[in-house]
CSV table of C-alpha atoms and ligand atoms in Angstrom, one decimal:
chain,number,residue,atom,x,y,z
V,1,UNK,CA,-112.9,-49.8,209.0
V,2,UNK,CA,-113.5,-46.1,209.5
V,3,UNK,CA,-110.8,-44.5,211.7
V,4,UNK,CA,-112.0,-42.3,214.6
V,5,UNK,CA,-111.2,-41.3,218.1
V,6,UNK,CA,-113.8,-43.8,219.3
V,7,UNK,CA,-111.9,-46.6,217.4
V,8,UNK,CA,-108.6,-45.6,219.0
V,9,UNK,CA,-110.2,-45.8,222.5
V,10,UNK,CA,-112.1,-49.0,221.8
V,11,UNK,CA,-109.0,-50.8,220.3
V,12,UNK,CA,-106.9,-49.6,223.2
V,13,UNK,CA,-109.4,-51.1,225.7
V,14,UNK,CA,-109.6,-54.4,223.8
V,15,UNK,CA,-105.9,-55.1,223.2
V,16,UNK,CA,-105.6,-53.6,219.7
V,17,UNK,CA,-106.8,-56.9,218.2
V,18,UNK,CA,-109.4,-55.4,215.8
V,19,UNK,CA,-107.2,-53.4,213.4
V,20,UNK,CA,-107.1,-55.0,210.0
V,21,UNK,CA,-104.5,-54.5,207.2
V,22,UNK,CA,-104.9,-51.0,205.7
V,23,UNK,CA,-105.1,-52.4,202.2
V,24,UNK,CA,-105.3,-55.8,200.4
V,25,UNK,CA,-102.4,-57.6,198.8
V,26,UNK,CA,-104.0,-58.9,195.5
V,27,UNK,CA,-102.4,-60.8,192.7
V,28,UNK,CA,-102.5,-59.0,189.3
V,29,UNK,CA,-105.5,-59.7,187.1
V,30,UNK,CA,-104.8,-60.4,183.4
V,31,UNK,CA,-106.4,-57.1,182.3
V,32,UNK,CA,-107.4,-53.7,183.7
V,33,UNK,CA,-109.0,-50.6,182.3
V,34,UNK,CA,-106.2,-48.4,183.6
V,35,UNK,CA,-102.7,-49.3,184.9
V,36,UNK,CA,-100.6,-46.8,186.9
V,37,UNK,CA,-96.9,-47.5,186.9
V,38,UNK,CA,-95.4,-46.4,190.2
V,39,UNK,CA,-96.7,-46.6,193.8
V,40,UNK,CA,-95.3,-43.3,195.1
V,41,UNK,CA,-97.4,-40.3,196.2
V,42,UNK,CA,-98.4,-39.2,192.7
V,43,UNK,CA,-99.3,-42.8,191.5
V,44,UNK,CA,-101.4,-43.5,194.6
V,45,UNK,CA,-103.2,-40.2,194.5
V,46,UNK,CA,-103.9,-40.6,190.8
V,47,UNK,CA,-105.5,-44.1,191.5
V,48,UNK,CA,-107.5,-42.6,194.4
V,49,UNK,CA,-109.0,-39.8,192.4
V,50,UNK,CA,-109.7,-42.1,189.4
V,51,UNK,CA,-111.9,-44.2,191.7
V,52,UNK,CA,-113.2,-41.4,194.0
V,53,UNK,CA,-114.0,-38.7,191.4
V,54,UNK,CA,-114.5,-40.7,188.1
V,55,UNK,CA,-115.9,-44.0,189.4
V,56,UNK,CA,-113.1,-45.9,187.6
V,57,UNK,CA,-112.2,-48.8,189.8
V,58,UNK,CA,-110.9,-51.5,187.4
V,59,UNK,CA,-107.5,-49.9,188.0
V,60,UNK,CA,-104.2,-51.3,189.3
V,61,UNK,CA,-101.1,-49.5,190.7
V,62,UNK,CA,-97.9,-51.5,189.8
V,63,UNK,CA,-95.0,-50.8,192.2
V,64,UNK,CA,-91.6,-52.5,191.8
V,65,UNK,CA,-90.8,-52.2,195.5
V,66,UNK,CA,-93.2,-51.4,198.4
V,67,UNK,CA,-95.7,-48.6,198.5
V,68,UNK,CA,-94.2,-45.4,199.6
V,69,UNK,CA,-90.5,-46.6,199.4
V,70,UNK,CA,-89.5,-44.0,196.9
V,71,UNK,CA,-89.3,-40.2,197.2
V,72,UNK,CA,-92.6,-39.9,198.9
V,73,UNK,CA,-91.0,-41.4,202.0
V,74,UNK,CA,-87.7,-39.6,201.6
V,75,UNK,CA,-88.6,-35.9,201.3
V,76,UNK,CA,-88.4,-33.0,203.8
V,77,UNK,CA,-92.2,-32.8,203.9
V,78,UNK,CA,-92.6,-29.1,203.0
V,79,UNK,CA,-96.0,-28.1,201.7
V,80,UNK,CA,-96.5,-24.6,200.2
V,81,UNK,CA,-98.1,-22.6,197.5
V,82,UNK,CA,-95.6,-19.8,196.9
V,83,UNK,CA,-95.0,-20.0,193.2
V,84,UNK,CA,-94.8,-16.8,191.1
V,85,UNK,CA,-95.4,-17.8,187.5
V,86,UNK,CA,-98.8,-18.4,185.8
V,87,UNK,CA,-99.2,-22.1,185.2
V,88,UNK,CA,-97.5,-23.1,188.4
V,89,UNK,CA,-99.3,-20.5,190.6
V,90,UNK,CA,-102.8,-21.8,190.1
V,91,UNK,CA,-101.7,-25.5,190.2
V,92,UNK,CA,-99.9,-25.2,193.6
V,93,UNK,CA,-102.8,-23.1,194.9
V,94,UNK,CA,-105.2,-25.9,194.0
V,95,UNK,CA,-102.9,-28.4,195.7
V,96,UNK,CA,-102.8,-26.5,198.9
V,97,UNK,CA,-106.6,-26.3,199.0
V,98,UNK,CA,-106.7,-30.1,198.5
V,99,UNK,CA,-104.2,-30.5,201.4
V,100,UNK,CA,-106.4,-28.4,203.7
V,101,UNK,CA,-109.2,-30.9,203.3
V,102,UNK,CA,-107.1,-34.0,202.9
V,103,UNK,CA,-107.5,-35.6,206.3
V,104,UNK,CA,-111.3,-35.4,206.1
V,105,UNK,CA,-111.2,-36.6,202.4
V,106,UNK,CA,-109.1,-39.6,203.2
V,107,UNK,CA,-110.3,-40.2,206.8
V,108,UNK,CA,-106.5,-40.4,207.6
V,109,UNK,CA,-104.3,-38.3,209.8
V,110,UNK,CA,-101.6,-37.1,207.5
V,111,UNK,CA,-100.4,-34.6,210.2
V,112,UNK,CA,-100.7,-31.6,207.9
V,113,UNK,CA,-99.3,-28.7,210.0
V,114,UNK,CA,-99.7,-25.2,208.6
V,115,UNK,CA,-97.0,-23.8,210.8
V,116,UNK,CA,-96.0,-21.1,208.3
V,117,UNK,CA,-93.0,-20.8,206.1
V,118,UNK,CA,-90.5,-17.9,205.9
V,119,UNK,CA,-88.2,-17.4,202.9
V,120,UNK,CA,-85.3,-15.2,204.1
V,121,UNK,CA,-83.8,-12.5,201.8
V,122,UNK,CA,-80.4,-10.9,202.1
V,123,UNK,CA,-80.2,-8.0,199.7
V,124,UNK,CA,-82.3,-5.3,198.2
V,125,UNK,CA,-82.6,-7.2,194.9
V,126,UNK,CA,-83.8,-10.3,196.7
V,127,UNK,CA,-86.3,-8.2,198.6
V,128,UNK,CA,-87.7,-6.9,195.3
V,129,UNK,CA,-87.9,-10.5,193.9
V,130,UNK,CA,-89.7,-11.7,197.0
V,131,UNK,CA,-92.1,-8.7,197.0
V,132,UNK,CA,-93.0,-9.6,193.4
V,133,UNK,CA,-93.5,-13.2,194.3
V,134,UNK,CA,-95.6,-12.3,197.3
V,135,UNK,CA,-97.8,-10.1,195.1
V,136,UNK,CA,-98.2,-13.0,192.6
V,137,UNK,CA,-99.3,-15.3,195.5
V,138,UNK,CA,-101.8,-12.7,196.7
V,139,UNK,CA,-103.2,-12.2,193.2
V,140,UNK,CA,-103.6,-16.0,193.1
V,141,UNK,CA,-105.7,-15.8,196.3
V,142,UNK,CA,-103.0,-17.2,198.5
V,143,UNK,CA,-101.4,-15.6,201.5
V,144,UNK,CA,-98.0,-13.7,201.7
V,145,UNK,CA,-96.6,-11.1,204.0
V,146,UNK,CA,-93.4,-9.3,203.5
V,147,UNK,CA,-91.5,-9.0,206.8
V,148,UNK,CA,-88.7,-6.6,207.6
V,149,UNK,CA,-85.7,-7.6,209.6
V,150,UNK,CA,-87.2,-6.7,213.0
V,151,UNK,CA,-90.3,-8.7,212.4
V,152,UNK,CA,-88.3,-11.7,211.3
V,153,UNK,CA,-86.1,-11.4,214.4
V,154,UNK,CA,-89.2,-11.4,216.6
V,155,UNK,CA,-90.4,-14.7,215.0
V,156,UNK,CA,-87.0,-16.4,214.5
V,157,UNK,CA,-84.8,-15.1,217.3
V,158,UNK,CA,-82.3,-18.0,216.9
V,159,UNK,CA,-80.9,-16.9,213.5
V,160,UNK,CA,-77.5,-15.2,213.2
V,161,UNK,CA,-78.5,-11.6,212.4
V,162,UNK,CA,-75.0,-10.2,212.8
V,163,UNK,CA,-73.3,-12.2,210.1
V,164,UNK,CA,-71.5,-9.7,207.9
V,165,UNK,CA,-71.4,-11.6,204.6
V,166,UNK,CA,-75.1,-12.3,204.1
V,167,UNK,CA,-77.0,-10.2,206.6
V,168,UNK,CA,-80.7,-11.0,207.0
V,169,UNK,CA,-82.8,-8.1,205.5
V,170,UNK,CA,-86.2,-9.7,206.0
V,171,UNK,CA,-88.4,-12.6,204.9
V,172,UNK,CA,-91.5,-13.5,202.8
V,173,UNK,CA,-93.9,-15.1,205.2
V,174,UNK,CA,-96.4,-17.7,203.9
V,175,UNK,CA,-98.7,-18.5,206.9
V,176,UNK,CA,-100.5,-21.4,205.2
V,177,UNK,CA,-97.2,-23.2,204.3
V,178,UNK,CA,-96.0,-26.0,206.5
V,179,UNK,CA,-95.3,-29.7,206.6
V,180,UNK,CA,-97.1,-33.1,206.6
V,181,UNK,CA,-96.1,-36.6,207.5
V,182,UNK,CA,-94.9,-37.9,204.1
V,183,UNK,CA,-95.4,-41.7,204.7
V,184,UNK,CA,-98.9,-41.1,206.0
V,185,UNK,CA,-99.8,-39.3,202.7
V,186,UNK,CA,-98.9,-42.4,200.7
V,187,UNK,CA,-100.7,-44.7,203.2
V,188,UNK,CA,-103.8,-42.5,203.3
V,189,UNK,CA,-104.1,-42.4,199.5
V,190,UNK,CA,-103.3,-46.2,199.3
V,191,UNK,CA,-106.0,-47.0,201.8
V,192,UNK,CA,-108.6,-44.8,200.1
V,193,UNK,CA,-107.9,-46.3,196.6
V,194,UNK,CA,-107.9,-49.8,197.9
V,195,UNK,CA,-111.3,-49.3,199.7
V,196,UNK,CA,-112.7,-48.2,196.3
V,197,UNK,CA,-111.5,-51.4,194.6
V,198,UNK,CA,-108.2,-50.4,193.1
V,199,UNK,CA,-105.6,-53.2,193.2
V,200,UNK,CA,-102.3,-52.1,194.7
V,201,UNK,CA,-99.7,-54.6,193.5
V,202,UNK,CA,-96.3,-54.4,195.2
V,203,UNK,CA,-93.1,-56.2,194.1
V,204,UNK,CA,-94.2,-55.9,190.5
V,205,UNK,CA,-91.7,-54.2,188.3
V,206,UNK,CA,-92.7,-53.0,184.9
V,207,UNK,CA,-90.1,-54.2,182.4
V,208,UNK,CA,-91.8,-53.4,179.1
V,209,UNK,CA,-94.7,-51.4,177.5
V,210,UNK,CA,-96.7,-53.2,174.8
V,211,UNK,CA,-97.7,-51.0,171.9
V,212,UNK,CA,-99.5,-52.0,168.7
V,213,UNK,CA,-100.2,-49.7,165.8
V,214,UNK,CA,-99.5,-46.6,167.9
V,215,UNK,CA,-101.8,-47.7,170.8
V,216,UNK,CA,-100.9,-49.0,174.2
V,217,UNK,CA,-102.0,-52.6,174.9
V,218,UNK,CA,-100.6,-53.3,178.3
V,219,UNK,CA,-97.3,-53.9,180.1
V,220,UNK,CA,-94.8,-56.6,180.8
V,221,UNK,CA,-93.9,-57.1,184.5
V,222,UNK,CA,-91.8,-59.2,186.8
V,223,UNK,CA,-95.2,-60.9,187.6
V,224,UNK,CA,-96.3,-61.5,184.0
V,225,UNK,CA,-98.0,-59.5,181.2
V,226,UNK,CA,-101.0,-57.3,182.1
V,227,UNK,CA,-103.3,-55.9,179.4
V,228,UNK,CA,-104.8,-52.4,179.7
V,229,UNK,CA,-106.6,-49.8,177.7
V,230,UNK,CA,-104.7,-46.9,179.3
V,231,UNK,CA,-101.3,-46.7,181.1
V,232,UNK,CA,-99.9,-43.9,183.2
V,233,UNK,CA,-96.2,-43.5,183.8
V,234,UNK,CA,-95.7,-42.0,187.3
V,235,UNK,CA,-92.3,-43.1,188.4
V,236,UNK,CA,-90.4,-39.9,189.4
V,237,UNK,CA,-86.7,-40.5,189.2
V,238,UNK,CA,-87.1,-43.5,186.9
V,239,UNK,CA,-89.2,-41.6,184.3
V,240,UNK,CA,-86.6,-41.7,181.5
V,241,UNK,CA,-86.0,-45.4,181.9
V,242,UNK,CA,-89.7,-46.4,181.9
V,243,UNK,CA,-90.6,-44.0,179.0
V,244,UNK,CA,-87.7,-45.5,177.1
V,245,UNK,CA,-89.7,-48.8,177.2
V,246,UNK,CA,-92.2,-47.0,174.9
V,247,UNK,CA,-89.4,-45.7,172.7
V,248,UNK,CA,-89.5,-42.2,174.1
V,249,UNK,CA,-86.6,-39.9,175.1
V,250,UNK,CA,-87.7,-37.5,177.8
V,251,UNK,CA,-86.3,-34.1,178.6
V,252,UNK,CA,-85.6,-35.3,182.2
V,253,UNK,CA,-82.4,-35.9,184.1
V,254,UNK,CA,-82.2,-37.9,187.3
V,255,UNK,CA,-80.3,-36.3,190.2
V,256,UNK,CA,-79.8,-37.3,193.9
V,257,UNK,CA,-81.2,-34.9,196.5
V,258,UNK,CA,-80.2,-35.6,200.1
V,259,UNK,CA,-81.8,-34.8,203.4
V,260,UNK,CA,-80.7,-34.9,207.0
V,261,UNK,CA,-82.2,-35.3,210.5
V,262,UNK,CA,-80.8,-34.6,214.0
V,263,UNK,CA,-81.6,-36.4,217.2
V,264,UNK,CA,-84.9,-35.4,218.8
V,265,UNK,CA,-84.8,-32.0,220.5
V,266,UNK,CA,-87.4,-30.0,222.5
V,267,UNK,CA,-89.4,-27.6,220.3
V,268,UNK,CA,-87.1,-24.9,219.0
V,269,UNK,CA,-88.0,-24.2,215.3
V,270,UNK,CA,-91.7,-23.7,214.9
V,271,UNK,CA,-91.8,-22.7,211.2
V,272,UNK,CA,-90.3,-23.8,207.9
V,273,UNK,CA,-87.3,-21.6,207.2
V,274,UNK,CA,-85.3,-21.2,204.0
V,275,UNK,CA,-82.0,-19.5,203.6
V,276,UNK,CA,-81.8,-17.0,200.7
V,277,UNK,CA,-78.1,-17.1,200.1
V,278,UNK,CA,-77.5,-20.9,200.3
V,279,UNK,CA,-79.8,-23.7,199.4
V,280,UNK,CA,-80.8,-24.7,202.9
V,281,UNK,CA,-84.3,-25.3,204.4
V,282,UNK,CA,-85.2,-26.5,207.8
V,283,UNK,CA,-88.2,-27.5,210.0
V,284,UNK,CA,-88.6,-29.6,213.1
V,285,UNK,CA,-90.6,-32.8,213.0
V,286,UNK,CA,-93.2,-33.7,215.6
V,287,UNK,CA,-90.7,-36.2,217.0
V,288,UNK,CA,-88.3,-33.3,217.6
V,289,UNK,CA,-85.7,-34.0,214.9
V,290,UNK,CA,-84.5,-31.0,212.9
V,291,UNK,CA,-85.1,-32.0,209.3
V,292,UNK,CA,-83.1,-30.1,206.7
V,293,UNK,CA,-81.8,-30.3,203.1
V,294,UNK,CA,-80.0,-28.4,200.4
V,295,UNK,CA,-78.9,-28.7,196.9
V,296,UNK,CA,-78.8,-31.6,194.5
V,297,UNK,CA,-75.6,-33.5,193.9
V,298,UNK,CA,-75.3,-31.5,190.6
V,299,UNK,CA,-74.4,-34.6,188.5
V,300,UNK,CA,-76.9,-37.1,187.2
V,301,UNK,CA,-77.1,-40.3,189.2
V,302,UNK,CA,-79.5,-43.2,190.1
V,303,UNK,CA,-77.7,-43.7,193.5
V,304,UNK,CA,-80.4,-43.1,196.2
V,305,UNK,CA,-77.9,-42.4,199.0
V,306,UNK,CA,-76.0,-39.6,200.6
V,307,UNK,CA,-72.3,-38.6,200.4
V,308,UNK,CA,-70.0,-36.4,202.5
V,309,UNK,CA,-69.3,-33.5,200.1
V,310,UNK,CA,-73.0,-32.6,200.0
V,311,UNK,CA,-73.3,-33.1,203.8
V,312,UNK,CA,-70.5,-30.5,204.2
V,313,UNK,CA,-72.1,-28.2,201.7
V,314,UNK,CA,-75.6,-28.3,203.4
V,315,UNK,CA,-74.2,-28.1,207.0
V,316,UNK,CA,-72.0,-25.1,206.1
V,317,UNK,CA,-75.1,-23.2,205.0
V,318,UNK,CA,-77.0,-24.3,208.1
V,319,UNK,CA,-74.2,-23.3,210.4
V,320,UNK,CA,-74.0,-19.9,208.7
V,321,UNK,CA,-77.7,-19.2,209.2
V,322,UNK,CA,-78.3,-20.7,212.7
V,323,UNK,CA,-75.0,-21.6,214.4
V,324,UNK,CA,-77.0,-23.2,217.3
V,325,UNK,CA,-77.6,-26.4,215.1
V,326,UNK,CA,-73.9,-27.2,215.5
V,327,UNK,CA,-74.8,-28.4,219.0
V,328,UNK,CA,-77.3,-31.0,217.8
V,329,UNK,CA,-76.1,-34.5,216.9
V,330,UNK,CA,-77.0,-35.6,213.3
V,331,UNK,CA,-78.9,-38.9,213.4
V,332,UNK,CA,-78.9,-39.9,209.7
V,333,UNK,CA,-79.0,-38.7,206.1
V,334,UNK,CA,-80.4,-40.2,202.9
V,335,UNK,CA,-81.0,-39.5,199.3
V,336,UNK,CA,-83.8,-39.8,196.7
V,337,UNK,CA,-83.7,-39.7,192.9
V,338,UNK,CA,-85.3,-36.5,191.5
V,339,UNK,CA,-86.8,-36.2,188.1
V,340,UNK,CA,-85.4,-32.8,187.0
V,341,UNK,CA,-87.0,-31.1,184.0
V,342,UNK,CA,-85.1,-28.4,182.0
V,343,UNK,CA,-87.4,-25.5,183.2
V,344,UNK,CA,-87.9,-26.9,186.8
V,345,UNK,CA,-91.7,-27.4,186.2
V,346,UNK,CA,-93.5,-30.7,185.8
V,347,UNK,CA,-95.2,-32.6,182.9
V,348,UNK,CA,-98.7,-33.9,183.1
V,349,UNK,CA,-99.7,-34.8,179.6
V,350,UNK,CA,-100.7,-37.4,177.0
V,351,UNK,CA,-97.9,-38.9,174.9
V,352,UNK,CA,-97.9,-39.4,171.1
V,353,UNK,CA,-98.9,-43.1,171.9
V,354,UNK,CA,-102.7,-43.5,172.2
V,355,UNK,CA,-103.6,-44.4,175.8
V,356,UNK,CA,-100.1,-43.7,177.2
V,357,UNK,CA,-99.9,-40.8,179.7
V,358,UNK,CA,-97.0,-39.1,181.5
V,359,UNK,CA,-96.6,-37.5,184.9
V,360,UNK,CA,-93.1,-36.5,185.8
V,361,UNK,CA,-90.6,-33.6,186.2
V,362,UNK,CA,-91.4,-32.8,189.8
V,363,UNK,CA,-87.9,-31.8,190.7
V,364,UNK,CA,-87.5,-30.6,194.3
V,365,UNK,CA,-91.2,-29.9,194.8
V,366,UNK,CA,-93.2,-32.9,194.1
V,367,UNK,CA,-94.4,-33.7,197.7
V,368,UNK,CA,-96.6,-30.6,198.0
V,369,UNK,CA,-97.9,-31.4,194.5
V,370,UNK,CA,-99.2,-34.9,195.4
V,371,UNK,CA,-102.9,-34.0,195.8
V,372,UNK,CA,-103.2,-31.8,192.7
V,373,UNK,CA,-101.0,-34.0,190.6
V,374,UNK,CA,-103.1,-37.0,191.3
V,375,UNK,CA,-106.3,-35.0,190.9
V,376,UNK,CA,-105.3,-33.5,187.5
V,377,UNK,CA,-103.7,-36.6,186.1
V,378,UNK,CA,-106.7,-38.7,187.0
V,379,UNK,CA,-108.9,-36.1,185.3
V,380,UNK,CA,-106.7,-36.2,182.2
V,381,UNK,CA,-106.6,-40.0,182.0
V,382,UNK,CA,-110.4,-40.2,182.5
V,383,UNK,CA,-111.5,-37.5,180.1
V,384,UNK,CA,-108.5,-37.1,177.7
V,385,UNK,CA,-108.7,-33.3,178.4
V,386,UNK,CA,-106.1,-31.4,180.5
V,387,UNK,CA,-107.4,-30.1,183.8
V,388,UNK,CA,-107.6,-26.3,183.8
V,389,UNK,CA,-105.0,-25.8,186.5
V,390,UNK,CA,-102.5,-28.2,184.9
V,391,UNK,CA,-103.0,-27.2,181.2
V,392,UNK,CA,-99.6,-25.6,181.1
V,393,UNK,CA,-97.7,-28.8,181.9
V,394,UNK,CA,-97.4,-29.9,178.3
V,395,UNK,CA,-94.6,-32.1,177.1
V,396,UNK,CA,-94.2,-30.3,173.8
V,397,UNK,CA,-93.1,-27.0,175.5
V,398,UNK,CA,-89.6,-28.5,175.4
V,399,UNK,CA,-89.7,-28.9,171.6
V,400,UNK,CA,-91.6,-25.7,170.7
V,401,UNK,CA,-90.0,-23.5,173.5
V,402,UNK,CA,-93.5,-22.1,174.0
V,403,UNK,CA,-94.9,-22.0,177.5
V,404,UNK,CA,-91.7,-22.8,179.5
V,405,UNK,CA,-92.1,-22.1,183.2
V,406,UNK,CA,-88.7,-21.3,184.5
V,407,UNK,CA,-89.6,-20.3,188.1
V,408,UNK,CA,-85.9,-19.8,189.2
V,409,UNK,CA,-84.9,-18.0,186.0
V,410,UNK,CA,-81.8,-20.1,185.7
V,411,UNK,CA,-82.2,-21.2,182.1
V,412,UNK,CA,-82.4,-24.6,180.6
V,413,UNK,CA,-80.2,-26.5,183.0
V,414,UNK,CA,-81.7,-29.4,184.9
V,415,UNK,CA,-79.4,-29.4,187.9
V,416,UNK,CA,-80.0,-25.7,188.6
V,417,UNK,CA,-83.8,-25.9,189.3
T,1,LIG,C1,-84.4,-35.5,200.0
T,1,LIG,C2,-85.7,-35.0,199.3
T,1,LIG,C3,-86.3,-33.9,199.9
T,1,LIG,C4,-87.5,-33.5,199.3
T,1,LIG,N1,-88.2,-32.5,199.9
T,1,LIG,C5,-89.4,-32.0,199.4
T,1,LIG,C6,-90.2,-31.1,200.1
T,1,LIG,O1,-89.8,-30.6,201.2
T,1,LIG,N2,-91.3,-30.7,199.5
T,1,LIG,C7,-91.7,-31.1,198.3
T,1,LIG,O2,-92.8,-30.7,197.8
T,1,LIG,N3,-91.0,-32.1,197.6
T,1,LIG,C8,-89.9,-32.6,198.1
T,1,LIG,N4,-89.2,-33.5,197.5
T,1,LIG,C9,-89.6,-34.0,196.2
T,1,LIG,C10,-90.7,-35.1,196.3
T,1,LIG,O3,-90.4,-36.0,197.3
T,1,LIG,C11,-90.8,-35.8,194.9
T,1,LIG,O4,-90.9,-34.9,193.9
T,1,LIG,C12,-92.1,-36.7,194.8
T,1,LIG,O5,-92.2,-37.5,196.0
T,1,LIG,C13,-92.0,-37.6,193.6
T,1,LIG,O6,-93.2,-38.2,193.3
T,1,LIG,P1,-93.6,-39.7,193.9
T,1,LIG,O7,-94.0,-39.5,195.3
T,1,LIG,O8,-94.6,-40.2,193.0
T,1,LIG,O9,-92.2,-40.4,193.7
T,1,LIG,P2,-91.8,-41.8,194.3
T,1,LIG,O10,-92.2,-42.0,195.7
T,1,LIG,O11,-90.3,-42.0,194.0
T,1,LIG,O12,-92.6,-42.9,193.4
T,1,LIG,C14,-92.2,-43.4,192.2
T,1,LIG,C15,-92.4,-44.9,192.3
T,1,LIG,O13,-92.2,-45.6,191.1
T,1,LIG,C16,-91.7,-46.8,191.3
T,1,LIG,N5,-91.1,-47.4,190.1
T,1,LIG,C17,-90.0,-46.9,189.4
T,1,LIG,N6,-89.8,-47.7,188.3
T,1,LIG,C18,-90.7,-48.6,188.3
T,1,LIG,C19,-91.0,-49.7,187.4
T,1,LIG,N7,-90.3,-50.0,186.3
T,1,LIG,N8,-92.1,-50.5,187.7
T,1,LIG,C20,-92.9,-50.3,188.8
T,1,LIG,N9,-92.6,-49.2,189.7
T,1,LIG,C21,-91.6,-48.4,189.4
T,1,LIG,C22,-90.6,-46.6,192.4
T,1,LIG,O14,-90.2,-47.7,193.1
T,1,LIG,C23,-91.3,-45.5,193.3
T,1,LIG,O15,-92.0,-46.1,194.4
T,1,LIG,C24,-88.0,-34.1,198.1
T,1,LIG,C25,-87.3,-35.2,197.6
T,1,LIG,C26,-86.2,-35.7,198.2
T,1,LIG,C27,-85.5,-36.9,197.6
């Protein structure tokens, strides 16, 4: 069914009895041309673009839980293209352009809201760094405006400008940045892939990868063996574990990242705001909840849940920046498992095993990457050539040291990116 305003009206008048399931629930076939392991944002968008752009529909997505139950449904929904380094810059720029047409492409309301993002700075040195980043964004063809303190105060009057420790000097404004409804992105890609013939197979855990003479032959799953010519690993925080099934040791550590939401409030924060002296970022959801997050837990873990030390750490930063949030009641917090790479940038590449491909290392920023990641990974899997805007995301940069993209300039330490 094609979704439209007319359908909403018609279904409303006829008791909402005409809506069908958004996708099928097929059993796995014995063999496919392509298997995608992982039904998160990146796996689903890869499947969608394989079908939509390359006409490859003998494809299945294998998801151990339910579609969208991983990080794609746990993030703070920020979408931006404000990277500074060549390699990242053109990729995220490409992604933002795909976001801007995504609702038409998918015929699905992903609630993409370009409400603007402001990165605050608190020293002369930070201002210089943001000025440089803004210039890189403009050179890439994206938008960036350096705001002084008064301009920020006019836009964000609720911040504490008088704090003596980290006074606000200004902000880098990225008007096309914003948010999107994270689950809807998974659902929109799932529906689009399903309509083109891709099998989306839930409750199907991959437990082994079959390799013969250096070539992938298929996978073992909790629902039996499935043969395939090509297999893509797109499992975010579980990347090291699944790659180990093919005998690979990845340069990835898994860390928990937490997020928090308050009770619903009247509109109060109408941008995405990030604090430059503490890792804290905030926006307000369309339901009214203040959605915010901060740092990783700093130690590797597979526990997708929150804990009190990080709640204290994040809330302290939030209270320093905007004391008004102390009046809001926190509704819940949660965690997701992040696939952290040593330079903070992702991997989209072939592996040394013929027919086995890898997409991982998204760190904090994989939600905004979903459209471009799927687009470029599908291109790589279909053509065996890297897409132009993802050509820098090679796996071997961690063995050769050539082409590292350390956006934060923190060095080779997974938990600092
Ligand atoms: C709290 C939090 C806040 C974040 N905020 C932002 C943000 O504001 N902006 C941003 O850009 N990014 C953000 N991110 C990062 C972003 O959410 C992730 O980088 C991105 O979602 C990861 O890719 P994915 O959607 O494919 O992952 P997932 O949704 O985790 O998908 C991977 C899937 O693989 C499945 N899987 C794993 N092992 C197997 C197996 N053996 N067999 C079959 N299936 C398997 C999992 O069940 C899972 O569904 C945030 C993340 C978190 C946790």
